[in-house]
Coordinates of C-alpha atoms in Angstrom, one line a residue:
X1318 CA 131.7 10.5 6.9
X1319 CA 130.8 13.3 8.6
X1320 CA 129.4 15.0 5.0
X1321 CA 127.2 11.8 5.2
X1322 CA 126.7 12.3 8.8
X1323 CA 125.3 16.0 8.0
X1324 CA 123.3 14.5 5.3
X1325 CA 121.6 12.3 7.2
X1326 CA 120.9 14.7 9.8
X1327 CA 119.5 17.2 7.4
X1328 CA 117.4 14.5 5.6
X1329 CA 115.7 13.7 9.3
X1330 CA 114.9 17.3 10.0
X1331 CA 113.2 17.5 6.8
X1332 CA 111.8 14.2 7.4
X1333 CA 110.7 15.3 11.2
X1334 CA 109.7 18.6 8.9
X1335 CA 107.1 16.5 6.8
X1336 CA 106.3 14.2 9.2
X1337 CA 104.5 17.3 10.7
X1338 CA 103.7 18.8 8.3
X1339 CA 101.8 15.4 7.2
X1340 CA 100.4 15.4 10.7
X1341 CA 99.3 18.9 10.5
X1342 CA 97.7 18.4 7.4
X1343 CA 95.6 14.8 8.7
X1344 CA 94.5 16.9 11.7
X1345 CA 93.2 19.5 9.3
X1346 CA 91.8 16.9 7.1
X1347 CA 90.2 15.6 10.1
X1348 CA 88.3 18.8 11.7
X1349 CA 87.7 19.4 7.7
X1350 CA 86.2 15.7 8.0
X1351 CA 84.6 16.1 10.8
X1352 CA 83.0 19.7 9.7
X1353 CA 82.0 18.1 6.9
X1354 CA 80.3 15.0 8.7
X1355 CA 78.6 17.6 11.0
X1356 CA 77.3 18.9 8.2
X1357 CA 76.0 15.8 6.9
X1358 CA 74.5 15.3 10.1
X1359 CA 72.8 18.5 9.7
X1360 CA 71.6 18.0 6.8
X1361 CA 69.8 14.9 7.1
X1362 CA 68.6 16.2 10.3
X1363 CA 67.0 18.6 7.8
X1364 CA 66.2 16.0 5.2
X1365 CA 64.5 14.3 7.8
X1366 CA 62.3 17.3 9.1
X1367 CA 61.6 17.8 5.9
X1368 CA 60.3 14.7 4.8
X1369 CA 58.2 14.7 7.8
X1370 CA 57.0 18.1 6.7
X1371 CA 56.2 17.2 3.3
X1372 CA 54.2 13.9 4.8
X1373 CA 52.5 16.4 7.2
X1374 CA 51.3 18.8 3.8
X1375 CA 50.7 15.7 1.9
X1376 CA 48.2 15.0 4.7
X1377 CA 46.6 17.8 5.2
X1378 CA 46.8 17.8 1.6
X1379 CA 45.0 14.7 1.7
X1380 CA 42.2 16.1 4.2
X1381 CA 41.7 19.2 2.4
X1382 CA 40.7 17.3 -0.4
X1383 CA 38.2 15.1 1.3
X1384 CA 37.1 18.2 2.7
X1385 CA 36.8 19.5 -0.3
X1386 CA 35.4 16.7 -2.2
X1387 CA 32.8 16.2 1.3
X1388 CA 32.0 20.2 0.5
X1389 CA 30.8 19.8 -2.9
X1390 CA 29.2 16.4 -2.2
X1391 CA 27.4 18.6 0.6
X1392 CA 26.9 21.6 -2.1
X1393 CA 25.3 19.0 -4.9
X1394 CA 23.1 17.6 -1.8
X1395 CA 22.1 21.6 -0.8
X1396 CA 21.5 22.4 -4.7
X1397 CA 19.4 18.8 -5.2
X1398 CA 17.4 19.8 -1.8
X1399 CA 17.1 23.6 -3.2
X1400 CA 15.8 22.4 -6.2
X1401 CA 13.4 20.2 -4.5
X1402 CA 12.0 22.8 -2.6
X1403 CA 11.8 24.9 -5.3
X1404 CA 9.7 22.0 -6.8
X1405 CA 7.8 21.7 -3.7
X1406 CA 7.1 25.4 -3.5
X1407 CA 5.7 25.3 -6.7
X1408 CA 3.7 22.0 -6.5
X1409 CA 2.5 23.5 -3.2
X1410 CA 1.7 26.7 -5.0
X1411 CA 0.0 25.0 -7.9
X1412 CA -1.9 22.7 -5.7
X1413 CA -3.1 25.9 -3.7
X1414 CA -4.0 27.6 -6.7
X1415 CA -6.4 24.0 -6.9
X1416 CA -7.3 23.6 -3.4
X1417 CA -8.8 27.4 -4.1
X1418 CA -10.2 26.1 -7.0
X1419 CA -12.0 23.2 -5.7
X1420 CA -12.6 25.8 -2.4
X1421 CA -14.7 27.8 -5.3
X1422 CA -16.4 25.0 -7.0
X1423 CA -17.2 23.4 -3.5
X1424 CA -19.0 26.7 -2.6
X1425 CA -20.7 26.8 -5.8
X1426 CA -21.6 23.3 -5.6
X1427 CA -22.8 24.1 -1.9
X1428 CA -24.8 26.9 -3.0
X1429 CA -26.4 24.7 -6.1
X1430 CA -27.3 21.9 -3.3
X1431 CA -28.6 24.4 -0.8
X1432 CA -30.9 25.2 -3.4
X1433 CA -31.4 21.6 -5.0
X1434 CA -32.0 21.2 -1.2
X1435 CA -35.0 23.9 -0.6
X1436 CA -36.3 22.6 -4.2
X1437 CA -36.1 19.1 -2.6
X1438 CA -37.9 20.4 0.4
X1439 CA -40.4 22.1 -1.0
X1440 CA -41.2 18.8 -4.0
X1441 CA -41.4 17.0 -0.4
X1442 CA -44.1 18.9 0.8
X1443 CA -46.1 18.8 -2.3
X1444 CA -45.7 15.4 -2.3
X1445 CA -46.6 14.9 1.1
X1446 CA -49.7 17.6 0.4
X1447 CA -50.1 15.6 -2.8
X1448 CA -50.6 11.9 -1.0
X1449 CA -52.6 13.6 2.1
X1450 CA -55.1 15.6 -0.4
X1451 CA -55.6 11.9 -2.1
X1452 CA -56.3 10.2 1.3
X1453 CA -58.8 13.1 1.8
X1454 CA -60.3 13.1 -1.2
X1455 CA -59.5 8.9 -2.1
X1456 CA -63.1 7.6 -0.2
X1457 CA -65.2 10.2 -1.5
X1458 CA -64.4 8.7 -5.2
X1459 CA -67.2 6.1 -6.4
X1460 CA -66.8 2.3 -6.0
X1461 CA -67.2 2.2 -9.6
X1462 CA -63.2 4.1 -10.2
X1463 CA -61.9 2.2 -7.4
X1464 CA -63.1 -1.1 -9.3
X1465 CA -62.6 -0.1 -12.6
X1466 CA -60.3 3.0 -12.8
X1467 CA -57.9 2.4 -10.3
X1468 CA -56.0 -0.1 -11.4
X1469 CA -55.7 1.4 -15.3
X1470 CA -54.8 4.8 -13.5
X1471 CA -51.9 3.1 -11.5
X1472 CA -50.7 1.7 -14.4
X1473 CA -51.0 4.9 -16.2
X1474 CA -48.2 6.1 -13.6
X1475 CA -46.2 3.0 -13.7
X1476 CA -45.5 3.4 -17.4
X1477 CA -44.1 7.3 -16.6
X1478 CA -42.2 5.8 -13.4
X1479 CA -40.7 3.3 -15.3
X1480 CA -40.0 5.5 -18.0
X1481 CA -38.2 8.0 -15.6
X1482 CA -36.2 5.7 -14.0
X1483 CA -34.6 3.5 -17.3
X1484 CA -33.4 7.5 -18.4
X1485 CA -32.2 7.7 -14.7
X1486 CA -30.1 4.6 -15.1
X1487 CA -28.9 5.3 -18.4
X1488 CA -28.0 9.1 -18.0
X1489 CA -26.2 8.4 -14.7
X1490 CA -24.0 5.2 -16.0
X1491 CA -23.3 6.9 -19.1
X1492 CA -21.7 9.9 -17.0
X1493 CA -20.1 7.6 -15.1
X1494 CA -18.1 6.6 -18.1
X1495 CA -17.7 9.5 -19.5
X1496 CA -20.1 9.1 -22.9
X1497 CA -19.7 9.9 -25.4
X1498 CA -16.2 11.7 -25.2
X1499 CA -14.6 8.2 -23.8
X1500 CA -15.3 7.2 -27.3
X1501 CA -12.3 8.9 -28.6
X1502 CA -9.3 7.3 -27.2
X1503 CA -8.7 3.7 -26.0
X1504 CA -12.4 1.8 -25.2
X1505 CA -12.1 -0.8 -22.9
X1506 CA -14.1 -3.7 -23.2
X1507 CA -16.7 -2.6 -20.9
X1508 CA -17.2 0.6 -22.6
X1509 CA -19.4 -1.7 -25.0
X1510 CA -21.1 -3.3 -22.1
X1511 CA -22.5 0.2 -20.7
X1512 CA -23.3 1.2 -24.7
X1513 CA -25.5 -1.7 -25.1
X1514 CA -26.7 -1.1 -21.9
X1515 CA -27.7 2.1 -22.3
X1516 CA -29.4 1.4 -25.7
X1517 CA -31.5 -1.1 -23.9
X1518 CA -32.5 1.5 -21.2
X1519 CA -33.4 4.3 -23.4
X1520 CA -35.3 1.7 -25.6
X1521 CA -37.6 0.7 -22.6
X1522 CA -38.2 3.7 -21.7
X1523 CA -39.4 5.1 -24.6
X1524 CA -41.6 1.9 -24.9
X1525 CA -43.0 3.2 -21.3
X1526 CA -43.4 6.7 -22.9
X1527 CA -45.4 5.2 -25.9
X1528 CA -47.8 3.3 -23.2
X1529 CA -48.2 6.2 -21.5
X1530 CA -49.1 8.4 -24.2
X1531 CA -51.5 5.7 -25.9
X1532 CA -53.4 5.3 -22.7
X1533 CA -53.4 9.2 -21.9
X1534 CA -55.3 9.5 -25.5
X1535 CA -57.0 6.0 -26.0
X1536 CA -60.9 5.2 -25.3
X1537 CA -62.2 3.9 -22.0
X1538 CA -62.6 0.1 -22.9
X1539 CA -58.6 0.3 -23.9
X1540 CA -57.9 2.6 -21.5
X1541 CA -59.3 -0.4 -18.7
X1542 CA -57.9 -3.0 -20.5
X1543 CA -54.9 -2.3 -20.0
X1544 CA -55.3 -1.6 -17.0
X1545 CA -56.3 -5.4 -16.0
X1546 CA -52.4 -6.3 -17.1
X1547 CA -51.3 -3.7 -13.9
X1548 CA -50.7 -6.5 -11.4
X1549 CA -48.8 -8.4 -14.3
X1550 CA -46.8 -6.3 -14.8
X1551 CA -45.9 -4.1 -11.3
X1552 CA -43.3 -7.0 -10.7
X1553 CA -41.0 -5.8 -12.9
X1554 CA -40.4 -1.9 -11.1
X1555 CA -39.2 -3.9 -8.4
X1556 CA -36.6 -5.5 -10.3
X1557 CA -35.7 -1.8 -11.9
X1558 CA -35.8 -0.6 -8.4
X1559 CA -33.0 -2.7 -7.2
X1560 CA -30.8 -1.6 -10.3
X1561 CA -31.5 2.3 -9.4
X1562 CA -30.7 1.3 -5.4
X1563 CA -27.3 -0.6 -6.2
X1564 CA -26.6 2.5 -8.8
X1565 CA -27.0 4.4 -5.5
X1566 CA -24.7 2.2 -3.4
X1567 CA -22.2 2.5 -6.6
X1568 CA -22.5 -1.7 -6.6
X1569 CA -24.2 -1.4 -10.1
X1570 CA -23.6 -4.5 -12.2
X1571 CA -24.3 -3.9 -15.7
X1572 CA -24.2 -7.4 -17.1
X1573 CA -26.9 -8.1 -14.8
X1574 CA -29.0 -5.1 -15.6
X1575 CA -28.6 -6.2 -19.1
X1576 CA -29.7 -9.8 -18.9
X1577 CA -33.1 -8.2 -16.9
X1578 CA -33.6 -5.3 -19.3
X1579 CA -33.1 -7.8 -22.0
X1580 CA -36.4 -9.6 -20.3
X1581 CA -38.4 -6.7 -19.6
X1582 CA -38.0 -5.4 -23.2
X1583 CA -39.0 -9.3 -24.5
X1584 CA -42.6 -8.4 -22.2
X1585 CA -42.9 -5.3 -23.6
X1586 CA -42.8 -5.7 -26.9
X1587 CA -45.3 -8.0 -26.9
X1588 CA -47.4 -5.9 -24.9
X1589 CA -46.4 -2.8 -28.0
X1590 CA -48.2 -6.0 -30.7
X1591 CA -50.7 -6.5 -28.5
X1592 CA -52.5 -4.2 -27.0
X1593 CA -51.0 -1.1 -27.9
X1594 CA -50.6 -1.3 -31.5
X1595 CA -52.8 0.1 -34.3
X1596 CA -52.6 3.6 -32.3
X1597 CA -51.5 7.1 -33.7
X1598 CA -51.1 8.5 -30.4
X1599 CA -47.5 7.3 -30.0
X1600 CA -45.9 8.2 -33.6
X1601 CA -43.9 11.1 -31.4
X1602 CA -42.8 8.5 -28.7
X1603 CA -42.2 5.7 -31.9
X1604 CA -39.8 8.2 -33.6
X1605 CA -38.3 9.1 -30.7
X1606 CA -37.8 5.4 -30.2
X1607 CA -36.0 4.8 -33.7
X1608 CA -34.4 8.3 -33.1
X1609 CA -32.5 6.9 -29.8
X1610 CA -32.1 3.9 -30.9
X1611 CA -29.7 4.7 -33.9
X1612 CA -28.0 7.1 -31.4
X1613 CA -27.3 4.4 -29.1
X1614 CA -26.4 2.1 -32.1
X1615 CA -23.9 4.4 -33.3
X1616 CA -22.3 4.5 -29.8
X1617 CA -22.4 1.1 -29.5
X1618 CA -20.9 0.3 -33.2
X1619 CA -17.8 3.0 -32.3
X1620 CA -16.9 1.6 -28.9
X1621 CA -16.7 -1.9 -30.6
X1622 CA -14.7 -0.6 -33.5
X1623 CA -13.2 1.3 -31.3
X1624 CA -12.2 -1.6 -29.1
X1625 CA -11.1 -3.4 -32.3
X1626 CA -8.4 -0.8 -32.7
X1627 CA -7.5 -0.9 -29.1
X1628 CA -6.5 -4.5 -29.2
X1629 CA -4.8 -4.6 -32.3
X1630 CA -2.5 -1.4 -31.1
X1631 CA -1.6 -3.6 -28.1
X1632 CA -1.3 -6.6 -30.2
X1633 CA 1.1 -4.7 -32.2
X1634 CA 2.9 -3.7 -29.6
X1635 CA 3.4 -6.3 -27.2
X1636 CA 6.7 -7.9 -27.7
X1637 CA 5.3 -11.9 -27.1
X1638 CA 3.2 -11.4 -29.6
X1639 CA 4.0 -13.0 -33.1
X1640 CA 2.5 -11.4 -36.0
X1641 CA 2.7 -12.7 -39.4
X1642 CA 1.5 -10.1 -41.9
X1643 CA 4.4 -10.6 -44.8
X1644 CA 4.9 -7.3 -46.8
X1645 CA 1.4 -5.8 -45.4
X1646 CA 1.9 -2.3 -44.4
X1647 CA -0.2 -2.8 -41.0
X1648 CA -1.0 0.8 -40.7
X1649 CA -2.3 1.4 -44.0
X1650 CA -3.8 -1.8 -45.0
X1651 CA -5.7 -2.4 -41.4
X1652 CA -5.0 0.7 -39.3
X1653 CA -5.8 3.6 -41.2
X1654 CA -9.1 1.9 -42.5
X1655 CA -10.2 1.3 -38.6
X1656 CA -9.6 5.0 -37.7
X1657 CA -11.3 6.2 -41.2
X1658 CA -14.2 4.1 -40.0
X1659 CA -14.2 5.8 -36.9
X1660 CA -14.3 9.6 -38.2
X1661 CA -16.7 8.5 -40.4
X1662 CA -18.9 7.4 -37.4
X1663 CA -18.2 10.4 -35.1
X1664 CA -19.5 12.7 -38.2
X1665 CA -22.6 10.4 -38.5
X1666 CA -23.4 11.0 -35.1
X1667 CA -22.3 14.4 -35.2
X1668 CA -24.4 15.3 -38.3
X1669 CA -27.3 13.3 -36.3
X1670 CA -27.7 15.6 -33.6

């Protein structure tokens, strides 16, 4: 019993030994625990920061590349406006160069109207000399020249007048439209107008030039016959006169010069039957006649051909249009004949002069 007794007694004292033991080791576990949670605590503290860190980089991050991307949006802009006004710089520089150019041929051209100018001036004065000296000298003349001559002489000077001033038109409105070198490329429709007009023109006047030379050669009894058709016939400068003054006023109308030109040519050549034919004093003014005449043709046949071509190429070309040709090569069957045409012409006229 008291074996058992002892027993007992030594298996509580080890049991009391474990017991704190146990409760030695769960307080250790429990600081270790605790340590452990502190740590935790710790480290999502730190987890935590650093999330919020990496948000803040990713950020700026972010901004730096807008930044970046807004610098070389900025740089592209600066290099487009460099570029520019290196384009400017040198449009500025080339349009100098042409404003000195044109400062050069505006001087030059000055200096050419300064003297056109005193030339001017000076043709004035003789004119005005010219019409006084005739006023002076006009009522010493006998009745006989003012009843018989006058009239012939006036007409004398309408013919060279009228002459003058069909060149003047012609010259002028061919200028205008660049003749003959507009020839060459694509002839608008009233390129062929101002051709025929211009053959029309140069054809009056040399009808004028072959009056005047017949009556500044002819007998007397011609020479006054003629000159009984003067107030007949002054009309028609008037009508010339208003195509020189709307040429002027740059309000020329070339279908309407035309249709008059077309009359005055109808009265002229009957006057040419009439009462100027059978003479040998105007062969030089006759062949200059036929002379300009197949000049002016030859214009007149290229800027129609020419004009041909024209529409076809933008016939050709335009996509509405619907062309039915089959197998035809266009170029070669229709195309390449035109243009052959056309050389052929230019060496006519070229061979001509």
């Amino acid at each position: 019993m008291r074996v058992s007794i002892e027993d007992l007694e030594a298996l509580k004292e080890l049991n009391d030994e474990i017991e704190e033991n146990h409760v030695e080791a769960e307080r250790a576990m429990q600081e270790e625990i605790g340590g452990k949670d502190s740590q935790i605590r710790d480290l999502n503290q730190k987890i935590e920061t650093l999330e919020e860190t990496i948000t803040d980089y990713e950020g700026t991050i972010v901004q730096f590349r807008e930044l970046v991307g807004h610098m070389q949006g900025d740089m592209e802009n600066l290099r487009q406006e460099n570029q520019i006004h290196q384009s400017e710089s040198s449009a500025q520089a080339t349009q100098s160069a042409a404003i000195l150019s044109l400062n050069m041929r505006l001087q030059s051209t000055a200096a050419k109207n300064q003297a056109k100018n005193i030339e001017f001036e000076l043709r004035k004065l003789d004119a005005a000399q010219a019409k006084e000296w005739l006023g002076i000298v006009q009522p010493y003349l006998p009745q006989v020249y003012v009843e018989v001559d006058a009239d012939a002489t006036a007409c004398y000077m309408f013919f060279q007048r009228l002459a003058t001033k069909s060149e003047l038109i012609a010259n002028v409105v061919g200028s205008a439209h660049g003749l003959p070198e507009s020839l060459s490329g694509s002839v608008p429709e009233s390129l062929v107008g101002v051709c025929e007009m211009r053959g029309r023109m140069y054809h009056l006047a040399c009808l004028c030039k072959r009056f005047a030379s017949v009556m500044r050669k002819c007998d007397v009894n011609t020479f006054h016959a003629v000159g009984r058709l003067f107030p007949d016939l002054l009309p028609m400068e008037k009508r010339l006169d208003m195509h020189v003054d709307l040429l002027r006023r740059d309000e020329f109308r070339i279908m309407e010069c035309v249709s008059d030109v077309a009359k005055m040519l109808l009265q002229f050549e009957h006057l040419a039957d009439t009462a100027f034919s059978g003479f040998e004093a105007d062969l030089a003014e006759r062949e200059l006649d036929l002379t300009m005449q197949l000049d002016c043709d030859l214009d007149s046949f290229v800027a129609a051909i020419g004009l041909t071509k024209t529409a076809l190429e933008n016939s050709i070309k335009d996509d509405d249009t619907i062309l039915e040709y089959g197998d035809l090569d266009i170029d070669r069957t229709l195309l390449e004949p035109i243009a052959q045409i056309l050389e052929q012409s230019k060496s006519a006229k070229i061979a001509f002069k």
